[in-house]
Amino acid sequence: AQTVTQSQPEMSVQEAETVTLSCTYDTSENNYYLFWYKQPPSRQMILVIRQEAYKQQNATENRFSVNFQKAAKSFSLKISDSQLGDTAMYFCAFTAVSFKTIFGAGTRLFVKA
Amino acid sequence: DAGITQSPRHKVTETGTPVTLRCHQTENHRYMYWYRQDPGHGLRLIHYSYGVKDTDKGEVSDGYSVSRSKTEDFLLTLESATSSQTSVYFCAISGRNNEQFFGPGTRLTVL
């Protein structure tokens, strides 16, 4: 069975600093996709970043980047220059060819002014 | 915005009553999903659909049924609601790059 583990229930960071959220997963699949989603207090789920397992290059989206370690089954999210609007719940997710997505339990991030 | 709406947005009901939640999409996507979100569990898949009248179970399907008679609509039914089904329910579609696009969610309270 595939699993996604986020070991940090809560984190905080000072505005303008950098923070890294951890995610590990377990799968026997070779082709899959990894995602980070953000859920602000509005409750809307928003895609932050996406990584294909066959790509060695780490994905980046503006201030958001990932460190994808396929052998270690690790997929961490780095947020640079943190902003107050980054305060949210962050979910790591895994999708294989079955089109079913498995989510981690989430990390609640607080950005402090 | 992937054109996904959910109705109702909030509902309070009593134990034992049937409840139907509706998800509507305007993007003609083939894959649609129902999740529930509970503290400490993230999002868990209830059921999903891969086409009209084609559905399958997720990891927490007990007590739920679904139907998809049109591409744009995916219904989730709680035949006899229980307090353990109090949750926030999200509908989602699968995009071209396997990402999920979510509706705004439905908060259901079963008293």
PDB file of C-alpha atoms in Angstrom:
ATOM      1  CA  ALA A   1       0.000   0.000   0.000  1.00  0.00           C
ATOM      2  CA  GLN A   2       1.125   3.516  -0.735  1.00  0.00           C
ATOM      3  CA  THR A   3       1.556   5.915   2.151  1.00  0.00           C
ATOM      4  CA  VAL A   4       2.533   9.545   2.582  1.00  0.00           C
ATOM      5  CA  THR A   5       3.994  10.765   5.860  1.00  0.00           C
ATOM      6  CA  GLN A   6       4.391  14.334   7.025  1.00  0.00           C
ATOM      7  CA  SER A   7       6.231  14.199  10.324  1.00  0.00           C
ATOM      8  CA  GLN A   8       5.813  17.862  11.296  1.00  0.00           C
ATOM      9  CA  PRO A   9       2.267  18.639  12.469  1.00  0.00           C
ATOM     10  CA  GLU A  10       3.089  22.318  12.989  1.00  0.00           C
ATOM     11  CA  MET A  11       5.864  24.693  12.089  1.00  0.00           C
ATOM     12  CA  SER A  12       6.486  28.384  12.362  1.00  0.00           C
ATOM     13  CA  VAL A  13       8.795  30.749  10.546  1.00  0.00           C
ATOM     14  CA  GLN A  14       9.614  34.406  10.720  1.00  0.00           C
ATOM     15  CA  GLU A  15       8.518  36.539   7.817  1.00  0.00           C
ATOM     16  CA  ALA A  16      11.183  36.760   5.061  1.00  0.00           C
ATOM     17  CA  GLU A  17      12.982  33.642   6.292  1.00  0.00           C
ATOM     18  CA  THR A  18      13.167  30.200   4.695  1.00  0.00           C
ATOM     19  CA  VAL A  19      11.360  27.106   5.906  1.00  0.00           C
ATOM     20  CA  THR A  20      11.400  23.478   4.767  1.00  0.00           C
ATOM     21  CA  LEU A  21       8.478  21.088   5.148  1.00  0.00           C
ATOM     22  CA  SER A  22       9.238  17.371   5.109  1.00  0.00           C
ATOM     23  CA  CYS A  23       7.433  14.567   3.337  1.00  0.00           C
ATOM     24  CA  THR A  24       8.270  10.917   2.850  1.00  0.00           C
ATOM     25  CA  TYR A  25       6.308   8.344   0.912  1.00  0.00           C
ATOM     26  CA  ASP A  26       6.293   4.656   0.301  1.00  0.00           C
ATOM     27  CA  THR A  27       5.482   2.981  -2.987  1.00  0.00           C
ATOM     28  CA  SER A  28       6.558   0.144  -5.219  1.00  0.00           C
ATOM     29  CA  GLU A  29       5.595   2.092  -8.327  1.00  0.00           C
ATOM     30  CA  ASN A  30       8.264   3.525 -10.590  1.00  0.00           C
ATOM     31  CA  ASN A  31       6.112   6.092 -12.397  1.00  0.00           C
ATOM     32  CA  TYR A  32       4.276   8.546 -10.210  1.00  0.00           C
ATOM     33  CA  TYR A  33       3.734  12.194  -9.421  1.00  0.00           C
ATOM     34  CA  LEU A  34       4.232  14.168  -6.245  1.00  0.00           C
ATOM     35  CA  PHE A  35       2.492  17.346  -5.239  1.00  0.00           C
ATOM     36  CA  TRP A  36       2.317  19.953  -2.548  1.00  0.00           C
ATOM     37  CA  TYR A  37      -1.051  21.568  -1.911  1.00  0.00           C
ATOM     38  CA  LYS A  38      -1.777  24.583   0.239  1.00  0.00           C
ATOM     39  CA  GLN A  39      -4.974  25.092   2.226  1.00  0.00           C
ATOM     40  CA  PRO A  40      -5.301  28.606   3.668  1.00  0.00           C
ATOM     41  CA  PRO A  41      -7.944  29.493   6.256  1.00  0.00           C
ATOM     42  CA  SER A  42     -10.427  29.948   3.406  1.00  0.00           C
ATOM     43  CA  ARG A  43     -10.353  26.132   3.140  1.00  0.00           C
ATOM     44  CA  GLN A  44      -9.749  26.173  -0.625  1.00  0.00           C
ATOM     45  CA  MET A  45      -7.161  23.601  -1.729  1.00  0.00           C
ATOM     46  CA  ILE A  46      -4.535  25.108  -4.018  1.00  0.00           C
ATOM     47  CA  LEU A  47      -1.805  23.351  -5.977  1.00  0.00           C
ATOM     48  CA  VAL A  48       1.618  24.711  -5.034  1.00  0.00           C
ATOM     49  CA  ILE A  49       4.042  22.577  -6.986  1.00  0.00           C
ATOM     50  CA  ARG A  50       4.271  19.338  -8.937  1.00  0.00           C
ATOM     51  CA  GLN A  51       7.096  16.836  -9.558  1.00  0.00           C
ATOM     52  CA  GLU A  52       7.213  13.904 -11.965  1.00  0.00           C
ATOM     53  CA  ALA A  53       9.168  10.949 -10.581  1.00  0.00           C
ATOM     54  CA  TYR A  54      11.021  10.378 -13.850  1.00  0.00           C
ATOM     55  CA  LYS A  55      12.492  13.894 -13.773  1.00  0.00           C
ATOM     56  CA  GLN A  56      15.708  14.310 -11.835  1.00  0.00           C
ATOM     57  CA  GLN A  57      15.523  18.090 -11.808  1.00  0.00           C
ATOM     58  CA  ASN A  58      13.771  19.543  -8.803  1.00  0.00           C
ATOM     59  CA  ALA A  59      10.671  21.580  -9.560  1.00  0.00           C
ATOM     60  CA  THR A  60      10.501  25.265  -8.681  1.00  0.00           C
ATOM     61  CA  GLU A  61       7.643  27.766  -8.712  1.00  0.00           C
ATOM     62  CA  ASN A  62       8.742  31.255  -7.748  1.00  0.00           C
ATOM     63  CA  ARG A  63       9.502  31.125  -3.984  1.00  0.00           C
ATOM     64  CA  PHE A  64       8.597  27.441  -3.744  1.00  0.00           C
ATOM     65  CA  SER A  65      10.984  24.626  -4.576  1.00  0.00           C
ATOM     66  CA  VAL A  66      11.253  20.950  -3.804  1.00  0.00           C
ATOM     67  CA  ASN A  67      14.058  18.598  -2.893  1.00  0.00           C
ATOM     68  CA  PHE A  68      13.089  15.304  -4.518  1.00  0.00           C
ATOM     69  CA  GLN A  69      15.165  12.309  -3.464  1.00  0.00           C
ATOM     70  CA  LYS A  70      13.702   9.323  -5.288  1.00  0.00           C
ATOM     71  CA  ALA A  71      15.884   6.662  -3.729  1.00  0.00           C
ATOM     72  CA  ALA A  72      15.135   7.942  -0.254  1.00  0.00           C
ATOM     73  CA  LYS A  73      11.445   8.489  -1.164  1.00  0.00           C
ATOM     74  CA  SER A  74      11.629  11.986   0.174  1.00  0.00           C
ATOM     75  CA  PHE A  75       9.901  15.087  -1.185  1.00  0.00           C
ATOM     76  CA  SER A  76      10.422  18.234   0.888  1.00  0.00           C
ATOM     77  CA  LEU A  77       9.065  21.703   0.149  1.00  0.00           C
ATOM     78  CA  LYS A  78      11.200  24.792   0.651  1.00  0.00           C
ATOM     79  CA  ILE A  79       9.518  28.174   0.953  1.00  0.00           C
ATOM     80  CA  SER A  80      11.897  31.095   0.543  1.00  0.00           C
ATOM     81  CA  ASP A  81      11.244  34.678   1.669  1.00  0.00           C
ATOM     82  CA  SER A  82       8.191  33.550   3.655  1.00  0.00           C
ATOM     83  CA  GLN A  83       5.198  35.855   3.537  1.00  0.00           C
ATOM     84  CA  LEU A  84       2.251  36.232   5.879  1.00  0.00           C
ATOM     85  CA  GLY A  85       0.025  34.869   3.119  1.00  0.00           C
ATOM     86  CA  ASP A  86       1.933  31.591   3.240  1.00  0.00           C
ATOM     87  CA  THR A  87       0.246  30.795   6.549  1.00  0.00           C
ATOM     88  CA  ALA A  88      -1.746  27.672   5.723  1.00  0.00           C
ATOM     89  CA  MET A  89      -1.992  23.928   5.994  1.00  0.00           C
ATOM     90  CA  TYR A  90       0.327  22.195   3.537  1.00  0.00           C
ATOM     91  CA  PHE A  91      -0.358  18.715   2.213  1.00  0.00           C
ATOM     92  CA  CYS A  92       2.053  16.438   0.445  1.00  0.00           C
ATOM     93  CA  ALA A  93       0.383  14.096  -2.049  1.00  0.00           C
ATOM     94  CA  PHE A  94       1.261  11.147  -4.263  1.00  0.00           C
ATOM     95  CA  THR A  95      -0.462  10.001  -7.448  1.00  0.00           C
ATOM     96  CA  ALA A  96       0.389   6.844  -9.366  1.00  0.00           C
ATOM     97  CA  VAL A  97      -0.955   5.630 -12.666  1.00  0.00           C
ATOM     98  CA  SER A  98      -4.176   4.501 -11.025  1.00  0.00           C
ATOM     99  CA  PHE A  99      -5.164   8.175 -10.844  1.00  0.00           C
ATOM    100  CA  LYS A 100      -5.845   7.838  -7.128  1.00  0.00           C
ATOM    101  CA  THR A 101      -4.130  10.384  -4.919  1.00  0.00           C
ATOM    102  CA  ILE A 102      -2.870   9.707  -1.404  1.00  0.00           C
ATOM    103  CA  PHE A 103      -2.450  12.686   0.918  1.00  0.00           C
ATOM    104  CA  GLY A 104      -0.311  13.167   3.985  1.00  0.00           C
ATOM    105  CA  ALA A 105      -1.861  14.357   7.242  1.00  0.00           C
ATOM    106  CA  GLY A 106      -0.617  17.891   6.651  1.00  0.00           C
ATOM    107  CA  THR A 107       1.722  20.428   8.231  1.00  0.00           C
ATOM    108  CA  ARG A 108       0.290  23.626   9.633  1.00  0.00           C
ATOM    109  CA  LEU A 109       2.632  26.518   8.889  1.00  0.00           C
ATOM    110  CA  PHE A 110       2.487  29.831  10.721  1.00  0.00           C
ATOM    111  CA  VAL A 111       4.379  32.800   9.325  1.00  0.00           C
ATOM    112  CA  LYS A 112       5.097  35.356  12.023  1.00  0.00           C
ATOM    113  CA  ALA A 113       5.444  39.079  11.414  1.00  0.00           C
TER     114      ALA A 113
ATOM    115  CA  ASP B   1     -10.469  28.060 -10.886  1.00  0.00           C
ATOM    116  CA  ALA B   2     -11.356  24.768 -12.566  1.00  0.00           C
ATOM    117  CA  GLY B   3     -15.109  25.405 -12.583  1.00  0.00           C
ATOM    118  CA  ILE B   4     -16.033  23.078  -9.736  1.00  0.00           C
ATOM    119  CA  THR B   5     -18.956  23.824  -7.470  1.00  0.00           C
ATOM    120  CA  GLN B   6     -20.347  21.914  -4.531  1.00  0.00           C
ATOM    121  CA  SER B   7     -23.773  22.074  -2.976  1.00  0.00           C
ATOM    122  CA  PRO B   8     -24.747  22.565  -0.303  1.00  0.00           C
ATOM    123  CA  ARG B   9     -21.787  24.381   1.245  1.00  0.00           C
ATOM    124  CA  HIS B  10     -22.982  23.714   4.756  1.00  0.00           C
ATOM    125  CA  LYS B  11     -25.445  21.185   6.112  1.00  0.00           C
ATOM    126  CA  VAL B  12     -26.596  20.125   9.542  1.00  0.00           C
ATOM    127  CA  THR B  13     -28.571  16.913   9.741  1.00  0.00           C
ATOM    128  CA  GLU B  14     -29.616  14.308  12.251  1.00  0.00           C
ATOM    129  CA  THR B  15     -28.357  10.783  12.706  1.00  0.00           C
ATOM    130  CA  GLY B  16     -30.161   8.313  10.485  1.00  0.00           C
ATOM    131  CA  THR B  17     -31.233  10.731   7.774  1.00  0.00           C
ATOM    132  CA  PRO B  18     -30.093  10.410   4.157  1.00  0.00           C
ATOM    133  CA  VAL B  19     -27.864  13.128   2.780  1.00  0.00           C
ATOM    134  CA  THR B  20     -26.772  13.835  -0.791  1.00  0.00           C
ATOM    135  CA  LEU B  21     -23.912  16.138  -1.707  1.00  0.00           C
ATOM    136  CA  ARG B  22     -23.525  17.356  -5.249  1.00  0.00           C
ATOM    137  CA  CYS B  23     -20.408  18.170  -7.223  1.00  0.00           C
ATOM    138  CA  HIS B  24     -20.680  19.940 -10.544  1.00  0.00           C
ATOM    139  CA  GLN B  25     -17.872  20.633 -12.995  1.00  0.00           C
ATOM    140  CA  THR B  26     -17.873  22.662 -16.179  1.00  0.00           C
ATOM    141  CA  GLU B  27     -14.567  21.406 -17.587  1.00  0.00           C
ATOM    142  CA  ASN B  28     -15.678  18.040 -19.016  1.00  0.00           C
ATOM    143  CA  HIS B  29     -13.066  16.149 -17.023  1.00  0.00           C
ATOM    144  CA  ARG B  30     -13.293  12.383 -17.007  1.00  0.00           C
ATOM    145  CA  TYR B  31     -12.025  11.724 -13.467  1.00  0.00           C
ATOM    146  CA  MET B  32     -13.897  13.009 -10.406  1.00  0.00           C
ATOM    147  CA  TYR B  33     -13.277  12.311  -6.735  1.00  0.00           C
ATOM    148  CA  TRP B  34     -14.887  12.649  -3.337  1.00  0.00           C
ATOM    149  CA  TYR B  35     -12.677  13.139  -0.277  1.00  0.00           C
ATOM    150  CA  ARG B  36     -13.324  13.758   3.358  1.00  0.00           C
ATOM    151  CA  GLN B  37     -11.033  15.912   5.466  1.00  0.00           C
ATOM    152  CA  ASP B  38     -10.611  15.294   9.177  1.00  0.00           C
ATOM    153  CA  PRO B  39      -8.003  16.667  11.598  1.00  0.00           C
ATOM    154  CA  GLY B  40      -4.917  14.481  11.690  1.00  0.00           C
ATOM    155  CA  HIS B  41      -5.891  12.528   8.572  1.00  0.00           C
ATOM    156  CA  GLY B  42      -5.452  14.906   5.698  1.00  0.00           C
ATOM    157  CA  LEU B  43      -7.762  14.080   2.817  1.00  0.00           C
ATOM    158  CA  ARG B  44      -9.005  10.544   2.419  1.00  0.00           C
ATOM    159  CA  LEU B  45     -10.564   9.207  -0.751  1.00  0.00           C
ATOM    160  CA  ILE B  46     -14.159   8.015  -0.425  1.00  0.00           C
ATOM    161  CA  HIS B  47     -15.084   7.162  -4.024  1.00  0.00           C
ATOM    162  CA  TYR B  48     -14.000   8.197  -7.450  1.00  0.00           C
ATOM    163  CA  SER B  49     -15.343   8.062 -10.973  1.00  0.00           C
ATOM    164  CA  TYR B  50     -13.534   7.511 -14.254  1.00  0.00           C
ATOM    165  CA  GLY B  51     -16.510   8.129 -16.502  1.00  0.00           C
ATOM    166  CA  VAL B  52     -20.297   8.204 -16.675  1.00  0.00           C
ATOM    167  CA  LYS B  53     -21.630   5.291 -14.622  1.00  0.00           C
ATOM    168  CA  ASP B  54     -18.048   4.150 -13.868  1.00  0.00           C
ATOM    169  CA  THR B  55     -17.150   4.439 -10.207  1.00  0.00           C
ATOM    170  CA  ASP B  56     -14.873   2.725  -7.715  1.00  0.00           C
ATOM    171  CA  LYS B  57     -14.239   2.705  -3.993  1.00  0.00           C
ATOM    172  CA  GLY B  58     -11.578   4.598  -2.136  1.00  0.00           C
ATOM    173  CA  GLU B  59     -10.070   3.897   1.271  1.00  0.00           C
ATOM    174  CA  VAL B  60     -13.041   5.073   3.375  1.00  0.00           C
ATOM    175  CA  SER B  61     -16.076   4.083   1.298  1.00  0.00           C
ATOM    176  CA  ASP B  62     -18.155   2.340   3.988  1.00  0.00           C
ATOM    177  CA  GLY B  63     -21.451   4.151   4.532  1.00  0.00           C
ATOM    178  CA  TYR B  64     -21.190   6.114   1.282  1.00  0.00           C
ATOM    179  CA  SER B  65     -22.447   5.585  -2.242  1.00  0.00           C
ATOM    180  CA  VAL B  66     -21.940   7.624  -5.410  1.00  0.00           C
ATOM    181  CA  SER B  67     -23.541   8.098  -8.760  1.00  0.00           C
ATOM    182  CA  ARG B  68     -22.498   9.723 -11.994  1.00  0.00           C
ATOM    183  CA  SER B  69     -25.208   9.872 -14.623  1.00  0.00           C
ATOM    184  CA  LYS B  70     -23.691  12.854 -16.462  1.00  0.00           C
ATOM    185  CA  THR B  71     -20.085  13.868 -17.033  1.00  0.00           C
ATOM    186  CA  GLU B  72     -20.544  17.099 -15.150  1.00  0.00           C
ATOM    187  CA  ASP B  73     -22.232  15.782 -11.985  1.00  0.00           C
ATOM    188  CA  PHE B  74     -20.918  13.453  -9.294  1.00  0.00           C
ATOM    189  CA  LEU B  75     -23.199  12.787  -6.326  1.00  0.00           C
ATOM    190  CA  LEU B  76     -22.175  11.494  -2.916  1.00  0.00           C
ATOM    191  CA  THR B  77     -24.898   9.923  -0.770  1.00  0.00           C
ATOM    192  CA  LEU B  78     -24.859   9.038   2.887  1.00  0.00           C
ATOM    193  CA  GLU B  79     -27.701   6.538   3.091  1.00  0.00           C
ATOM    194  CA  SER B  80     -28.109   6.894   6.850  1.00  0.00           C
ATOM    195  CA  ALA B  81     -25.873   9.567   8.305  1.00  0.00           C
ATOM    196  CA  THR B  82     -23.881   8.884  11.465  1.00  0.00           C
ATOM    197  CA  SER B  83     -21.967  11.239  13.747  1.00  0.00           C
ATOM    198  CA  SER B  84     -18.685   9.737  12.495  1.00  0.00           C
ATOM    199  CA  GLN B  85     -19.496  11.189   9.070  1.00  0.00           C
ATOM    200  CA  THR B  86     -19.294  14.732  10.408  1.00  0.00           C
ATOM    201  CA  SER B  87     -16.539  16.146   8.255  1.00  0.00           C
ATOM    202  CA  VAL B  88     -15.596  18.502   5.471  1.00  0.00           C
ATOM    203  CA  TYR B  89     -16.181  16.939   2.071  1.00  0.00           C
ATOM    204  CA  PHE B  90     -14.240  17.940  -1.013  1.00  0.00           C
ATOM    205  CA  CYS B  91     -14.926  17.117  -4.608  1.00  0.00           C
ATOM    206  CA  ALA B  92     -12.033  17.174  -7.061  1.00  0.00           C
ATOM    207  CA  ILE B  93     -11.238  16.573 -10.692  1.00  0.00           C
ATOM    208  CA  SER B  94      -8.000  15.302 -12.144  1.00  0.00           C
ATOM    209  CA  GLY B  95      -6.226  17.709 -14.442  1.00  0.00           C
ATOM    210  CA  ARG B  96      -4.152  17.022 -17.517  1.00  0.00           C
ATOM    211  CA  ASN B  97      -0.953  16.718 -15.481  1.00  0.00           C
ATOM    212  CA  ASN B  98      -2.497  14.469 -12.804  1.00  0.00           C
ATOM    213  CA  GLU B  99      -2.935  17.339 -10.392  1.00  0.00           C
ATOM    214  CA  GLN B 100      -6.173  17.669  -8.496  1.00  0.00           C
ATOM    215  CA  PHE B 101      -8.449  20.688  -8.710  1.00  0.00           C
ATOM    216  CA  PHE B 102     -10.799  21.020  -5.796  1.00  0.00           C
ATOM    217  CA  GLY B 103     -14.226  22.399  -5.149  1.00  0.00           C
ATOM    218  CA  PRO B 104     -14.795  24.760  -2.215  1.00  0.00           C
ATOM    219  CA  GLY B 105     -15.846  21.985   0.188  1.00  0.00           C
ATOM    220  CA  THR B 106     -19.008  21.116   2.092  1.00  0.00           C
ATOM    221  CA  ARG B 107     -19.088  21.173   5.867  1.00  0.00           C
ATOM    222  CA  LEU B 108     -21.443  18.456   7.091  1.00  0.00           C
ATOM    223  CA  THR B 109     -22.489  18.136  10.713  1.00  0.00           C
ATOM    224  CA  VAL B 110     -24.415  15.068  11.842  1.00  0.00           C
ATOM    225  CA  LEU B 111     -26.061  15.531  15.217  1.00  0.00           C
TER     226      LEU B 111
END
